[in-house]
PDB file of C-alpha atoms in Angstrom:
ATOM      1  CA  MET A1055      42.082  27.930  47.631  1.00  0.00           C
ATOM      2  CA  LYS A1056      43.265  31.499  47.079  1.00  0.00           C
ATOM      3  CA  ASN A1057      44.547  30.541  43.607  1.00  0.00           C
ATOM      4  CA  LEU A1058      41.327  28.828  42.491  1.00  0.00           C
ATOM      5  CA  PRO A1059      39.974  31.810  40.437  1.00  0.00           C
ATOM      6  CA  ALA A1060      43.336  32.179  38.656  1.00  0.00           C
ATOM      7  CA  ILE A1061      43.470  28.456  37.877  1.00  0.00           C
ATOM      8  CA  ILE A1062      39.927  28.555  36.472  1.00  0.00           C
ATOM      9  CA  ILE A1063      40.720  31.577  34.272  1.00  0.00           C
ATOM     10  CA  VAL A1064      43.934  29.995  32.929  1.00  0.00           C
ATOM     11  CA  THR A1065      42.080  26.746  32.239  1.00  0.00           C
ATOM     12  CA  ILE A1066      39.362  28.614  30.327  1.00  0.00           C
ATOM     13  CA  ILE A1067      41.977  30.530  28.296  1.00  0.00           C
ATOM     14  CA  PHE A1068      43.860  27.347  27.323  1.00  0.00           C
ATOM     15  CA  THR A1069      40.627  25.520  26.506  1.00  0.00           C
ATOM     16  CA  THR A1070      39.512  28.391  24.278  1.00  0.00           C
ATOM     17  CA  LEU A1071      42.911  28.512  22.574  1.00  0.00           C
ATOM     18  CA  GLY A1072      42.891  24.769  21.950  1.00  0.00           C
ATOM     19  CA  ALA A1073      39.365  24.850  20.537  1.00  0.00           C
ATOM     20  CA  SER A1074      40.290  27.763  18.253  1.00  0.00           C
ATOM     21  CA  LEU A1075      43.336  25.963  16.896  1.00  0.00           C
ATOM     22  CA  TYR A1076      41.307  22.813  16.304  1.00  0.00           C
ATOM     23  CA  LEU A1077      38.594  24.694  14.401  1.00  0.00           C
ATOM     24  CA  ILE A1078      41.111  26.613  12.291  1.00  0.00           C
ATOM     25  CA  ASN A1079      42.936  23.413  11.379  1.00  0.00           C
ATOM     26  CA  ARG A1080      39.670  21.671  10.547  1.00  0.00           C
ATOM     27  CA  SER A1081      38.590  24.489   8.222  1.00  0.00           C
ATOM     28  CA  GLU A1082      41.863  24.181   6.265  1.00  0.00           C
ATOM     29  CA  THR A1083      41.126  20.610   5.186  1.00  0.00           C
ATOM     30  CA  HIS A1084      39.550  20.135   1.769  1.00  0.00           C
ATOM     31  CA  ASN A1085      36.308  18.248   1.538  1.00  0.00           C
ATOM     32  CA  GLU A1086      35.734  18.886  -2.148  1.00  0.00           C
ATOM     33  CA  PRO A1087      37.099  16.410  -4.708  1.00  0.00           C
ATOM     34  CA  GLU A1088      40.403  16.954  -6.424  1.00  0.00           C
ATOM     35  CA  THR A1089      39.748  18.585  -9.802  1.00  0.00           C
ATOM     36  CA  TRP A1090      42.256  19.841 -12.350  1.00  0.00           C
ATOM     37  CA  SER A1091      41.870  22.593 -14.937  1.00  0.00           C
ATOM     38  CA  SER A1092      43.773  22.913 -18.207  1.00  0.00           C
ATOM     39  CA  PHE A1093      45.155  26.287 -19.302  1.00  0.00           C
ATOM     40  CA  VAL A1094      46.606  26.519 -22.828  1.00  0.00           C
ATOM     41  CA  TYR A1095      48.110  29.950 -23.577  1.00  0.00           C
ATOM     42  CA  THR A1096      47.456  30.312 -27.309  1.00  0.00           C
ATOM     43  CA  ASN A1097      49.366  33.616 -27.623  1.00  0.00           C
ATOM     44  CA  GLY A1098      52.031  32.969 -24.951  1.00  0.00           C
ATOM     45  CA  TYR A1099      52.039  33.416 -21.169  1.00  0.00           C
ATOM     46  CA  ASN A1100      52.082  37.201 -21.250  1.00  0.00           C
ATOM     47  CA  SER A1101      49.114  37.675 -23.568  1.00  0.00           C
ATOM     48  CA  GLY A1102      46.447  36.894 -20.967  1.00  0.00           C
ATOM     49  CA  ARG A1103      44.545  34.830 -23.536  1.00  0.00           C
ATOM     50  CA  TYR A1104      44.101  31.170 -22.841  1.00  0.00           C
ATOM     51  CA  LYS A1105      41.802  28.257 -23.454  1.00  0.00           C
ATOM     52  CA  LYS A1106      40.547  26.786 -20.179  1.00  0.00           C
ATOM     53  CA  VAL A1107      38.836  23.435 -19.655  1.00  0.00           C
ATOM     54  CA  ASP A1108      37.755  22.230 -16.196  1.00  0.00           C
ATOM     55  CA  ASP A1109      36.895  19.051 -14.299  1.00  0.00           C
ATOM     56  CA  PHE A1110      39.716  16.625 -14.978  1.00  0.00           C
ATOM     57  CA  ASN A1111      39.913  13.886 -12.345  1.00  0.00           C
ATOM     58  CA  ASP A1112      43.700  13.661 -12.246  1.00  0.00           C
ATOM     59  CA  TYR A1113      46.821  15.422 -13.447  1.00  0.00           C
ATOM     60  CA  GLN A1114      47.568  12.842 -16.161  1.00  0.00           C
ATOM     61  CA  SER A1115      44.257  13.364 -17.966  1.00  0.00           C
ATOM     62  CA  CYS A1116      44.659  17.140 -17.725  1.00  0.00           C
ATOM     63  CA  ARG A1117      48.228  16.873 -19.050  1.00  0.00           C
ATOM     64  CA  THR A1118      47.186  14.677 -21.983  1.00  0.00           C
ATOM     65  CA  PHE A1119      44.412  17.078 -22.983  1.00  0.00           C
ATOM     66  CA  SER A1120      46.712  20.095 -22.593  1.00  0.00           C
ATOM     67  CA  LEU A1121      49.420  18.547 -24.773  1.00  0.00           C
ATOM     68  CA  GLU A1122      46.903  17.706 -27.509  1.00  0.00           C
ATOM     69  CA  THR A1123      45.433  21.208 -27.436  1.00  0.00           C
ATOM     70  CA  SER A1124      48.893  22.777 -27.310  1.00  0.00           C
ATOM     71  CA  ALA A1125      49.903  20.884 -30.443  1.00  0.00           C
ATOM     72  CA  LYS A1126      46.945  22.446 -32.309  1.00  0.00           C
ATOM     73  CA  PHE A1127      48.311  25.906 -31.484  1.00  0.00           C
ATOM     74  CA  ASP A1128      51.965  25.406 -32.544  1.00  0.00           C
ATOM     75  CA  ASN A1129      53.030  23.916 -29.197  1.00  0.00           C
ATOM     76  CA  ALA A1130      51.637  26.765 -27.133  1.00  0.00           C
ATOM     77  CA  PRO A1131      52.634  26.810 -23.448  1.00  0.00           C
ATOM     78  CA  TRP A1132      50.230  25.078 -21.080  1.00  0.00           C
ATOM     79  CA  GLU A1133      49.630  24.425 -17.391  1.00  0.00           C
ATOM     80  CA  CYS A1134      47.317  22.303 -15.292  1.00  0.00           C
ATOM     81  CA  GLY A1135      45.927  23.792 -12.085  1.00  0.00           C
ATOM     82  CA  LEU A1136      44.548  22.031  -9.021  1.00  0.00           C
ATOM     83  CA  ARG A1137      41.298  23.383  -7.490  1.00  0.00           C
ATOM     84  CA  CYS A1138      41.171  26.628  -9.481  1.00  0.00           C
ATOM     85  CA  ARG A1139      38.688  29.378  -8.728  1.00  0.00           C
ATOM     86  CA  PHE A1140      38.135  32.866 -10.071  1.00  0.00           C
ATOM     87  CA  ASP A1141      39.468  35.638  -7.844  1.00  0.00           C
ATOM     88  CA  SER A1142      37.582  38.853  -8.628  1.00  0.00           C
ATOM     89  CA  SER A1143      40.057  41.040  -6.748  1.00  0.00           C
ATOM     90  CA  ARG A1144      42.896  39.848  -9.009  1.00  0.00           C
ATOM     91  CA  GLN A1145      40.690  39.455 -12.095  1.00  0.00           C
ATOM     92  CA  GLY A1146      41.978  35.986 -12.809  1.00  0.00           C
ATOM     93  CA  PHE A1147      42.033  32.360 -11.783  1.00  0.00           C
ATOM     94  CA  GLN A1148      43.918  31.271  -8.681  1.00  0.00           C
ATOM     95  CA  CYS A1149      44.882  27.629  -8.250  1.00  0.00           C
ATOM     96  CA  GLU A1150      46.262  25.787  -5.247  1.00  0.00           C
ATOM     97  CA  LYS A1151      48.909  24.192  -7.421  1.00  0.00           C
ATOM     98  CA  MET A1152      50.076  24.769 -11.007  1.00  0.00           C
ATOM     99  CA  GLN A1153      52.047  22.127 -12.874  1.00  0.00           C
ATOM    100  CA  SER A1154      53.389  21.712 -16.413  1.00  0.00           C
ATOM    101  CA  ASP A1155      55.984  19.033 -16.959  1.00  0.00           C
TER     102      ASP A1155
END
């Protein structure tokens, strides 16, 4: 019975740690739908100028649109980004995944 306060404190610490890890892991899951954005760099990657179109349901539709648009601009480089959002601190769009194959 002398160790009862120590056991209670350790139990509370481990319970709090477990709950924290569960909540952190739960917040990392994505509830929003998967959306793709097309980026076509009309003056090359380094120019900072691009044509952006949002809300493609899958990579294939984004890729098809990007290839068609790229052909209009002398086969300009292009990329498709997954779940893109504007990051004001970097003054540009940040995507979870960028793909161009």
